[in-house]
mmCIF file of C-alpha atoms in Angstrom:
data_model
loop_
_atom_site.group_PDB
_atom_site.id
_atom_site.type_symbol
_atom_site.label_atom_id
_atom_site.label_comp_id
_atom_site.label_asym_id
_atom_site.label_seq_id
_atom_site.Cartn_x
_atom_site.Cartn_y
_atom_site.Cartn_z
ATOM 1 C CA PRO A 1148 36.474 -7.013 -0.033
ATOM 2 C CA LEU A 1149 36.958 -8.332 -3.545
ATOM 3 C CA ALA A 1150 33.437 -9.760 -3.705
ATOM 4 C CA ALA A 1151 30.259 -10.241 -1.707
ATOM 5 C CA ILE A 1152 27.295 -12.592 -1.655
ATOM 6 C CA ILE A 1153 23.825 -11.155 -1.035
ATOM 7 C CA ASN A 1154 21.179 -13.326 0.644
ATOM 8 C CA ASN A 1155 23.256 -16.468 -0.012
ATOM 9 C CA SER A 1156 22.305 -16.286 -3.694
ATOM 10 C CA VAL A 1157 23.729 -13.286 -5.582
ATOM 11 C CA PHE A 1158 27.478 -12.971 -6.175
ATOM 12 C CA CYS A 1159 28.781 -9.388 -6.520
ATOM 13 C CA SER A 1160 32.139 -8.231 -7.852
ATOM 14 C CA HIS A 1161 33.555 -5.395 -9.886
ATOM 15 C CA GLY A 1162 34.359 -7.417 -13.020
ATOM 16 C CA GLY A 1163 32.899 -10.882 -12.825
ATOM 17 C CA ILE A 1164 33.847 -14.429 -11.990
ATOM 18 C CA PRO A 1165 37.275 -16.032 -11.551
ATOM 19 C CA ARG A 1166 38.659 -18.347 -14.206
ATOM 20 C CA TYR A 1167 38.208 -22.125 -14.041
ATOM 21 C CA ALA A 1168 40.214 -24.838 -15.778
ATOM 22 C CA GLY A 1169 38.256 -27.947 -14.813
ATOM 23 C CA GLY A 1170 38.420 -30.392 -11.934
ATOM 24 C CA GLU A 1171 37.225 -29.517 -8.454
ATOM 25 C CA ASP A 1172 35.681 -26.061 -8.408
ATOM 26 C CA ASP A 1173 37.300 -24.457 -5.361
ATOM 27 C CA ARG A 1174 36.971 -20.815 -6.479
ATOM 28 C CA LEU A 1175 34.460 -19.670 -3.870
ATOM 29 C CA ARG A 1176 36.110 -21.704 -1.105
ATOM 30 C CA THR A 1177 39.485 -20.152 -2.001
ATOM 31 C CA LEU A 1178 38.043 -16.632 -2.022
ATOM 32 C CA THR A 1179 36.327 -17.052 1.353
ATOM 33 C CA ASP A 1180 39.252 -18.775 3.072
ATOM 34 C CA PRO A 1181 40.461 -16.581 5.969
ATOM 35 C CA SER A 1182 44.044 -17.258 4.869
ATOM 36 C CA PHE A 1183 43.451 -15.602 1.465
ATOM 37 C CA PRO A 1184 46.447 -13.245 1.369
ATOM 38 C CA CYS A 1185 46.240 -9.462 1.432
ATOM 39 C CA PHE A 1186 48.474 -7.994 -1.240
ATOM 40 C CA PRO A 1187 48.410 -5.195 -3.761
ATOM 41 C CA LEU A 1188 46.588 -6.121 -6.946
ATOM 42 C CA VAL A 1189 49.390 -7.034 -9.338
ATOM 43 C CA ASN A 1190 48.995 -7.791 -13.022
ATOM 44 C CA PRO A 1191 49.455 -11.589 -13.266
ATOM 45 C CA LYS A 1192 51.843 -11.075 -16.194
ATOM 46 C CA CYS A 1193 54.293 -9.571 -13.682
ATOM 47 C CA LEU A 1194 54.498 -12.705 -11.520
ATOM 48 C CA GLU A 1195 57.804 -13.808 -13.054
ATOM 49 C CA SER A 1196 59.429 -10.560 -11.937
ATOM 50 C CA VAL A 1197 58.187 -10.834 -8.325
ATOM 51 C CA PRO A 1198 59.268 -14.290 -7.081
ATOM 52 C CA ALA A 1199 57.729 -13.774 -3.628
ATOM 53 C CA LEU A 1200 54.272 -13.616 -5.240
ATOM 54 C CA GLN A 1201 54.587 -16.785 -7.342
ATOM 55 C CA ALA A 1202 53.291 -18.935 -4.461
ATOM 56 C CA TYR A 1203 50.081 -16.911 -4.619
ATOM 57 C CA GLN A 1204 49.493 -17.224 -8.365
ATOM 58 C CA LYS A 1205 45.996 -18.704 -8.060
ATOM 59 C CA HIS A 1206 44.978 -16.052 -5.534
ATOM 60 C CA LEU A 1207 46.315 -13.250 -7.723
ATOM 61 C CA LEU A 1208 44.545 -14.606 -10.794
ATOM 62 C CA TYR A 1209 41.246 -14.862 -8.930
ATOM 63 C CA ALA A 1210 41.614 -11.327 -7.555
ATOM 64 C CA TRP A 1211 42.506 -9.990 -11.013
ATOM 65 C CA ASP A 1212 39.519 -11.753 -12.580
ATOM 66 C CA LEU A 1213 37.109 -10.420 -9.948
ATOM 67 C CA MET A 1214 38.259 -6.903 -10.768
ATOM 68 C CA TRP A 1215 38.756 -6.894 -14.532
ATOM 69 C CA SER A 1216 37.010 -9.800 -16.305
ATOM 70 C CA ASP A 1217 34.136 -9.108 -18.712
ATOM 71 C CA PRO A 1218 31.327 -11.079 -20.347
ATOM 72 C CA CYS A 1219 32.627 -12.758 -23.504
ATOM 73 C CA PRO A 1220 31.720 -10.832 -26.658
ATOM 74 C CA SER A 1221 31.771 -14.046 -28.715
ATOM 75 C CA PRO A 1222 31.025 -17.518 -27.292
ATOM 76 C CA THR A 1223 33.201 -19.142 -29.966
ATOM 77 C CA ALA A 1224 36.307 -17.342 -28.680
ATOM 78 C CA CYS A 1225 36.155 -19.188 -25.350
ATOM 79 C CA ASN A 1226 37.724 -22.458 -24.199
ATOM 80 C CA PRO A 1227 35.559 -25.491 -23.263
ATOM 81 C CA HIS A 1228 35.126 -24.077 -19.737
ATOM 82 C CA GLY A 1229 33.771 -20.796 -21.122
ATOM 83 C CA PHE A 1230 36.776 -18.493 -20.655
ATOM 84 C CA GLY A 1231 38.767 -16.712 -23.313
ATOM 85 C CA PRO A 1232 40.846 -13.693 -24.194
ATOM 86 C CA ASN A 1233 39.450 -10.258 -23.444
ATOM 87 C CA PRO A 1234 39.461 -7.524 -26.101
ATOM 88 C CA ARG A 1235 40.975 -5.251 -23.428
ATOM 89 C CA GLY A 1236 44.123 -7.384 -23.761
ATOM 90 C CA GLY A 1237 46.763 -8.305 -21.233
ATOM 91 C CA ALA A 1238 45.984 -10.908 -18.585
ATOM 92 C CA THR A 1239 42.302 -9.963 -18.587
ATOM 93 C CA ILE A 1240 39.810 -12.712 -19.449
ATOM 94 C CA SER A 1241 36.259 -12.945 -20.740
ATOM 95 C CA TYR A 1242 33.627 -15.482 -19.698
ATOM 96 C CA ASN A 1243 30.555 -16.774 -21.509
ATOM 97 C CA THR A 1244 27.160 -18.072 -20.403
ATOM 98 C CA HIS A 1245 28.513 -21.611 -19.884
ATOM 99 C CA ALA A 1246 31.231 -20.325 -17.521
ATOM 100 C CA LEU A 1247 28.714 -18.238 -15.606
ATOM 101 C CA ARG A 1248 26.195 -21.090 -15.339
ATOM 102 C CA THR A 1249 28.925 -23.468 -14.079
ATOM 103 C CA PHE A 1250 30.043 -20.973 -11.411
ATOM 104 C CA LEU A 1251 26.471 -20.360 -10.250
ATOM 105 C CA THR A 1252 25.488 -24.039 -10.212
ATOM 106 C CA ASN A 1253 28.655 -25.220 -8.446
ATOM 107 C CA ASN A 1254 28.197 -22.583 -5.746
ATOM 108 C CA ARG A 1255 24.395 -22.776 -5.410
ATOM 109 C CA LEU A 1256 23.984 -19.158 -6.511
ATOM 110 C CA THR A 1257 21.357 -17.594 -8.777
ATOM 111 C CA ALA A 1258 22.968 -14.506 -10.315
ATOM 112 C CA VAL A 1259 26.020 -12.258 -10.595
ATOM 113 C CA ILE A 1260 25.925 -8.483 -10.248
ATOM 114 C CA ARG A 1261 28.933 -6.604 -11.604
ATOM 115 C CA GLY A 1262 30.024 -3.140 -12.697
ATOM 116 C CA HIS A 1263 33.131 -2.251 -14.700
ATOM 117 C CA GLN A 1264 31.532 -1.585 -18.109
ATOM 118 C CA GLU A 1265 29.704 1.550 -19.169
ATOM 119 C CA ARG A 1266 26.074 0.883 -20.062
ATOM 120 C CA LEU A 1267 23.985 3.511 -21.836
ATOM 121 C CA SER A 1268 20.943 2.783 -19.670
ATOM 122 C CA GLY A 1269 23.063 2.233 -16.560
ATOM 123 C CA VAL A 1270 21.975 -1.428 -16.384
ATOM 124 C CA LYS A 1271 22.282 -4.453 -18.679
ATOM 125 C CA LEU A 1272 20.855 -7.941 -18.115
ATOM 126 C CA SER A 1273 22.611 -10.722 -20.061
ATOM 127 C CA HIS A 1274 23.761 -14.346 -20.047
ATOM 128 C CA GLU A 1275 20.285 -15.897 -19.738
ATOM 129 C CA SER A 1276 19.290 -13.165 -17.253
ATOM 130 C CA GLN A 1277 21.850 -14.398 -14.724
ATOM 131 C CA LEU A 1278 24.323 -11.535 -15.184
ATOM 132 C CA LEU A 1279 23.472 -7.967 -14.297
ATOM 133 C CA THR A 1280 25.897 -5.156 -15.141
ATOM 134 C CA VAL A 1281 25.213 -2.005 -13.127
ATOM 135 C CA PHE A 1282 27.172 1.116 -14.059
ATOM 136 C CA SER A 1283 26.828 3.754 -11.378
ATOM 137 C CA THR A 1284 28.345 6.809 -13.071
ATOM 138 C CA SER A 1285 26.325 9.017 -15.393
ATOM 139 C CA GLY A 1286 28.350 11.311 -17.619
ATOM 140 C CA TYR A 1287 31.317 8.917 -17.409
ATOM 141 C CA CYS A 1288 34.496 10.437 -18.896
ATOM 142 C CA GLY A 1289 32.473 13.330 -20.267
ATOM 143 C CA HIS A 1290 30.022 11.117 -22.140
ATOM 144 C CA SER A 1291 26.615 12.713 -22.158
ATOM 145 C CA ASN A 1292 24.663 9.699 -23.351
ATOM 146 C CA ASN A 1293 24.895 7.248 -20.485
ATOM 147 C CA ALA A 1294 22.851 6.825 -17.338
ATOM 148 C CA GLY A 1295 24.092 5.880 -13.912
ATOM 149 C CA ALA A 1296 22.244 3.237 -11.924
ATOM 150 C CA VAL A 1297 22.180 1.692 -8.482
ATOM 151 C CA ILE A 1298 20.584 -1.470 -7.256
ATOM 152 C CA TYR A 1299 19.367 -2.192 -3.755
ATOM 153 C CA THR A 1300 17.541 -5.039 -2.068
ATOM 154 C CA ALA A 1301 14.466 -4.673 0.116
ATOM 155 C CA ASP A 1302 11.659 -7.041 1.021
ATOM 156 C CA GLY A 1303 13.408 -9.896 -0.793
ATOM 157 C CA CYS A 1304 13.438 -7.996 -4.130
ATOM 158 C CA MET A 1305 16.046 -6.124 -6.139
ATOM 159 C CA HIS A 1306 15.193 -2.519 -7.015
ATOM 160 C CA PHE A 1307 16.856 -0.256 -9.583
ATOM 161 C CA ILE A 1308 17.286 3.492 -9.721
ATOM 162 C CA SER A 1309 18.609 5.009 -12.958
ATOM 163 C CA LYS A 1310 19.675 8.613 -13.500
ATOM 164 C CA THR A 1311 20.540 10.096 -16.866
ATOM 165 C CA PHE A 1312 23.177 12.766 -17.125
#
């Protein structure tokens, strides 16, 4: 799966939330539609060279965003919907607190849990405490200064375990 929802309130993905350009917010409905196509994850910049995939542009963009988007390093770099370029470059996007709040409100969710970015303590809470980045690998790429963390739910609560390398 590209994403999961825990207890009907916490959205989980590798990178973050899919982009939004205004109008009806159908992102979650699109992602949960049984007809959502199965295809290899293709960089959206390659769509022009693969005509058969052009019909699935929205699906590919959403899948790409779920895997590779990051919290926006600067709110001013984002468009009015809260999305902007990502310092990683390419077709990857960033999202700010406004984008996250809109996604959560429109889908009656309370938080997003993601991975994808190394965190020295293994965990980082941001975006008005609605975004939790959990990095599960200590000693990532030979770094000796980061912890790995996991999160689990029990008794209606989230619990963290952190391990330094």
